[in-house]
Amino acid sequence: MRVSNTALLASLLSASLSGVSLAQCASSWHAMPGVTGGTTSLSAMTWWDPDGEDPLPTLLIAAGEFTAAGGVPCNNIAAWNGSSWAPLGLGFNGSIDSLAVLPNGQLVASGVFTQADGQPCNNIAAWNGSAWRSLGDGLNNATYALTVTQSGDLIAGGFFTASGATPLNRVARWDGTSWHAMGTGTTGGVYALVTLPSGDVVAGGIFQTASGHIVRNVARWDGTVWNAMGGGANSSVLSLGIDSHGDVIAGGQFTFMGSSGASRVARWSGGAWSPIGLGLNAQPLVFANMPNGDLIAGGHFWYSGVTGMSKIARWDGSTWNPMGQGMEQYVMSLALTPKGDLLAGGGFVTADGLPVESLAVWNACTFCPADFDADGTVDFFDYDAYVNCFEGLTCPPGKTADFDADGTVDFFDYDAFVVAFESPC
């Protein structure tokens, strides 16, 4: 049912706005039920739909080293349905470092473990919705990185050298049935992988050669052979990402990439490496892109130049910026929520100085509930937009006058909007 009375609503608006100053949306970190126990580190997050197009909600999967999530016992992996955590089977007897979702909907976890669901499983396993299973004979050493190719194959990287009797030098391809070598692999450990828009795969780590070529800690697989990328890095590459422009972003302990000085973070574009601003004073471990195109880096750092930014920072295209007070310890994983907020996981117990459990959510300004016209500021234009929507005229894209989400548009929705307007984001 819709209640419509323009004159009455106008008088209510006038009364409500009396003495109300314009609200400004303030982005900040907030706690949510996190992980505890063990060494308590949240190393990887991804979204996973357990039933494709069917009605079950998409779940946030969190993994690392912990024995409980939201107080619920679990072994190093758990699923969040929007209100509570639940274990995924019996979990793992060791740490998980990376997650990936295959085109067939299976969730893959890799790390340093020998059992999944209480059964033998070497460092990599797939969840089919009810149980964990080994991918072939697994991999014989730590498996730190995963990526999925455009053809649907899974690429794994780490310190392994074989799967059963099949030689694999630190990087390998799973085609759904068996493991395959990728050239002659790398001569040292692989810590990061990313698939390019072109379909090529980039690997980063601690290695000087790949497929017999000198590559210096970063290399590109073209489907046949590993290739150097502009002379590589003068120290380890520990993280890789793709920015909103499709360029490769690399993070690590390096201070030079190719012929350019670059402090721990660099961009590959147009066949060359370049620094990203003043860089960071210690290694970033993970990257993510915000809806507006800003690049987020999380890791061990606490400065860019002389500007403090504790463990997490935002690149706006010209400058690295802090995100609130950040965290007191490292950030290892990032994920965006469906509405565009940012989740950060790691080994921290405070965010913005508030107690958290290795997990925090950044409520971005543009997603304040009262920012009804989605312009990043809560002001009287939002009132106008809400009134128009309430009166059955024009609603902004994705907005509804049913502000309290009870299925009915009435003056309770107006009251809820006023409360949101007068409250901080």
PDB file of C-alpha atoms in Angstrom, residues 48-169:
ATOM      1  CA  TRP A  48      31.063 -18.025  -3.882  1.00  0.00           C
ATOM      2  CA  ASP A  49      27.566 -18.933  -5.080  1.00  0.00           C
ATOM      3  CA  PRO A  50      26.754 -22.447  -3.812  1.00  0.00           C
ATOM      4  CA  ASP A  51      23.942 -23.090  -6.306  1.00  0.00           C
ATOM      5  CA  GLY A  52      24.469 -20.908  -9.371  1.00  0.00           C
ATOM      6  CA  GLU A  53      21.199 -19.279 -10.427  1.00  0.00           C
ATOM      7  CA  ASP A  54      19.164 -20.945  -7.658  1.00  0.00           C
ATOM      8  CA  PRO A  55      17.827 -19.063  -4.619  1.00  0.00           C
ATOM      9  CA  LEU A  56      20.605 -19.667  -2.079  1.00  0.00           C
ATOM     10  CA  PRO A  57      22.551 -16.474  -1.281  1.00  0.00           C
ATOM     11  CA  THR A  58      26.085 -15.837  -2.449  1.00  0.00           C
ATOM     12  CA  LEU A  59      28.477 -16.526   0.436  1.00  0.00           C
ATOM     13  CA  LEU A  60      31.633 -14.756   1.547  1.00  0.00           C
ATOM     14  CA  ILE A  61      34.348 -17.380   2.019  1.00  0.00           C
ATOM     15  CA  ALA A  62      37.123 -16.462   4.463  1.00  0.00           C
ATOM     16  CA  ALA A  63      40.231 -18.578   4.981  1.00  0.00           C
ATOM     17  CA  GLY A  64      43.572 -18.478   6.773  1.00  0.00           C
ATOM     18  CA  GLU A  65      44.653 -19.727  10.191  1.00  0.00           C
ATOM     19  CA  PHE A  66      41.880 -19.705  12.822  1.00  0.00           C
ATOM     20  CA  THR A  67      39.733 -22.060  14.874  1.00  0.00           C
ATOM     21  CA  ALA A  68      36.494 -20.053  15.077  1.00  0.00           C
ATOM     22  CA  ALA A  69      34.526 -17.542  13.001  1.00  0.00           C
ATOM     23  CA  GLY A  70      31.946 -15.434  14.815  1.00  0.00           C
ATOM     24  CA  GLY A  71      32.354 -17.835  17.732  1.00  0.00           C
ATOM     25  CA  VAL A  72      31.467 -20.855  15.548  1.00  0.00           C
ATOM     26  CA  PRO A  73      34.161 -23.609  15.606  1.00  0.00           C
ATOM     27  CA  CYS A  74      35.812 -24.182  12.230  1.00  0.00           C
ATOM     28  CA  ASN A  75      39.197 -25.209  10.904  1.00  0.00           C
ATOM     29  CA  ASN A  76      40.780 -22.407   8.884  1.00  0.00           C
ATOM     30  CA  ILE A  77      37.845 -21.773   6.534  1.00  0.00           C
ATOM     31  CA  ALA A  78      34.274 -20.498   6.997  1.00  0.00           C
ATOM     32  CA  ALA A  79      31.299 -19.089   5.066  1.00  0.00           C
ATOM     33  CA  TRP A  80      29.367 -15.880   5.891  1.00  0.00           C
ATOM     34  CA  ASN A  81      25.729 -15.674   4.704  1.00  0.00           C
ATOM     35  CA  GLY A  82      25.202 -12.049   5.649  1.00  0.00           C
ATOM     36  CA  SER A  83      24.270 -12.672   9.264  1.00  0.00           C
ATOM     37  CA  SER A  84      26.287 -15.630  10.580  1.00  0.00           C
ATOM     38  CA  TRP A  85      29.321 -17.819   9.961  1.00  0.00           C
ATOM     39  CA  ALA A  86      29.300 -21.569   9.289  1.00  0.00           C
ATOM     40  CA  PRO A  87      32.104 -24.108   8.761  1.00  0.00           C
ATOM     41  CA  LEU A  88      32.737 -25.740   5.377  1.00  0.00           C
ATOM     42  CA  GLY A  89      32.995 -29.416   6.251  1.00  0.00           C
ATOM     43  CA  LEU A  90      35.732 -30.320   8.695  1.00  0.00           C
ATOM     44  CA  GLY A  91      38.082 -27.784   7.160  1.00  0.00           C
ATOM     45  CA  PHE A  92      41.864 -28.172   7.037  1.00  0.00           C
ATOM     46  CA  ASN A  93      44.714 -29.199   9.316  1.00  0.00           C
ATOM     47  CA  GLY A  94      46.915 -26.339   8.117  1.00  0.00           C
ATOM     48  CA  SER A  95      46.852 -22.794   6.779  1.00  0.00           C
ATOM     49  CA  ILE A  96      45.045 -21.607   3.643  1.00  0.00           C
ATOM     50  CA  ASP A  97      46.686 -18.887   1.555  1.00  0.00           C
ATOM     51  CA  SER A  98      44.550 -18.573  -1.582  1.00  0.00           C
ATOM     52  CA  LEU A  99      41.006 -19.167  -2.847  1.00  0.00           C
ATOM     53  CA  ALA A 100      39.552 -19.417  -6.353  1.00  0.00           C
ATOM     54  CA  VAL A 101      36.212 -20.311  -7.937  1.00  0.00           C
ATOM     55  CA  LEU A 102      36.158 -22.535 -11.042  1.00  0.00           C
ATOM     56  CA  PRO A 103      33.673 -22.067 -13.904  1.00  0.00           C
ATOM     57  CA  ASN A 104      31.819 -25.206 -12.760  1.00  0.00           C
ATOM     58  CA  GLY A 105      31.133 -23.501  -9.436  1.00  0.00           C
ATOM     59  CA  GLN A 106      33.625 -25.447  -7.356  1.00  0.00           C
ATOM     60  CA  LEU A 107      35.550 -23.557  -4.696  1.00  0.00           C
ATOM     61  CA  VAL A 108      39.298 -24.234  -4.529  1.00  0.00           C
ATOM     62  CA  ALA A 109      41.553 -23.631  -1.516  1.00  0.00           C
ATOM     63  CA  SER A 110      45.344 -23.910  -1.407  1.00  0.00           C
ATOM     64  CA  GLY A 111      47.991 -23.463   1.243  1.00  0.00           C
ATOM     65  CA  VAL A 112      50.073 -25.622   3.545  1.00  0.00           C
ATOM     66  CA  PHE A 113      48.056 -28.660   4.699  1.00  0.00           C
ATOM     67  CA  THR A 114      47.980 -32.444   4.440  1.00  0.00           C
ATOM     68  CA  GLN A 115      44.311 -33.088   5.276  1.00  0.00           C
ATOM     69  CA  ALA A 116      40.930 -31.730   4.197  1.00  0.00           C
ATOM     70  CA  ASP A 117      37.736 -33.078   5.796  1.00  0.00           C
ATOM     71  CA  GLY A 118      40.003 -35.411   7.744  1.00  0.00           C
ATOM     72  CA  GLN A 119      41.213 -37.117   4.558  1.00  0.00           C
ATOM     73  CA  PRO A 120      44.697 -36.998   2.982  1.00  0.00           C
ATOM     74  CA  CYS A 121      44.982 -33.952   0.730  1.00  0.00           C
ATOM     75  CA  ASN A 122      48.230 -32.273  -0.282  1.00  0.00           C
ATOM     76  CA  ASN A 123      48.128 -28.486  -0.217  1.00  0.00           C
ATOM     77  CA  ILE A 124      45.174 -27.987  -2.583  1.00  0.00           C
ATOM     78  CA  ALA A 125      41.523 -29.083  -2.507  1.00  0.00           C
ATOM     79  CA  ALA A 126      38.120 -28.381  -4.110  1.00  0.00           C
ATOM     80  CA  TRP A 127      34.743 -28.062  -2.340  1.00  0.00           C
ATOM     81  CA  ASN A 128      31.824 -29.419  -4.370  1.00  0.00           C
ATOM     82  CA  GLY A 129      29.115 -28.122  -2.061  1.00  0.00           C
ATOM     83  CA  SER A 130      29.201 -30.969   0.424  1.00  0.00           C
ATOM     84  CA  ALA A 131      32.779 -32.227   0.753  1.00  0.00           C
ATOM     85  CA  TRP A 132      36.413 -31.363   0.098  1.00  0.00           C
ATOM     86  CA  ARG A 133      38.276 -33.508  -2.436  1.00  0.00           C
ATOM     87  CA  SER A 134      41.860 -33.673  -3.638  1.00  0.00           C
ATOM     88  CA  LEU A 135      42.806 -32.355  -7.077  1.00  0.00           C
ATOM     89  CA  GLY A 136      44.620 -35.398  -8.395  1.00  0.00           C
ATOM     90  CA  ASP A 137      47.578 -36.191  -6.159  1.00  0.00           C
ATOM     91  CA  GLY A 138      47.690 -32.603  -4.970  1.00  0.00           C
ATOM     92  CA  LEU A 139      50.975 -30.685  -4.839  1.00  0.00           C
ATOM     93  CA  ASN A 140      54.011 -31.693  -2.813  1.00  0.00           C
ATOM     94  CA  ASN A 141      54.781 -28.376  -1.127  1.00  0.00           C
ATOM     95  CA  ALA A 142      53.289 -25.045  -0.136  1.00  0.00           C
ATOM     96  CA  THR A 143      50.817 -23.612  -2.676  1.00  0.00           C
ATOM     97  CA  TYR A 144      50.474 -19.871  -2.163  1.00  0.00           C
ATOM     98  CA  ALA A 145      48.694 -18.541  -5.261  1.00  0.00           C
ATOM     99  CA  LEU A 146      45.767 -19.424  -7.541  1.00  0.00           C
ATOM    100  CA  THR A 147      44.232 -17.898 -10.648  1.00  0.00           C
ATOM    101  CA  VAL A 148      41.686 -19.108 -13.202  1.00  0.00           C
ATOM    102  CA  THR A 149      42.365 -18.679 -16.926  1.00  0.00           C
ATOM    103  CA  GLN A 150      39.833 -17.507 -19.489  1.00  0.00           C
ATOM    104  CA  SER A 151      39.575 -21.099 -20.725  1.00  0.00           C
ATOM    105  CA  GLY A 152      38.626 -22.253 -17.220  1.00  0.00           C
ATOM    106  CA  ASP A 153      41.896 -23.928 -16.254  1.00  0.00           C
ATOM    107  CA  LEU A 154      43.279 -23.443 -12.734  1.00  0.00           C
ATOM    108  CA  ILE A 155      46.844 -22.169 -12.338  1.00  0.00           C
ATOM    109  CA  ALA A 156      48.640 -22.794  -9.036  1.00  0.00           C
ATOM    110  CA  GLY A 157      51.925 -21.369  -7.799  1.00  0.00           C
ATOM    111  CA  GLY A 158      54.110 -22.010  -4.772  1.00  0.00           C
ATOM    112  CA  PHE A 159      57.148 -24.030  -3.752  1.00  0.00           C
ATOM    113  CA  PHE A 160      56.011 -27.444  -5.040  1.00  0.00           C
ATOM    114  CA  THR A 161      58.062 -29.490  -7.489  1.00  0.00           C
ATOM    115  CA  ALA A 162      55.671 -32.332  -8.336  1.00  0.00           C
ATOM    116  CA  SER A 163      52.181 -33.803  -8.210  1.00  0.00           C
ATOM    117  CA  GLY A 164      52.655 -37.492  -7.584  1.00  0.00           C
ATOM    118  CA  ALA A 165      55.133 -38.588 -10.258  1.00  0.00           C
ATOM    119  CA  THR A 166      54.544 -35.537 -12.470  1.00  0.00           C
ATOM    120  CA  PRO A 167      57.366 -32.946 -12.266  1.00  0.00           C
ATOM    121  CA  LEU A 168      56.086 -29.384 -11.764  1.00  0.00           C
ATOM    122  CA  ASN A 169      58.459 -26.548 -11.013  1.00  0.00           C
TER     123      ASN A 169
END
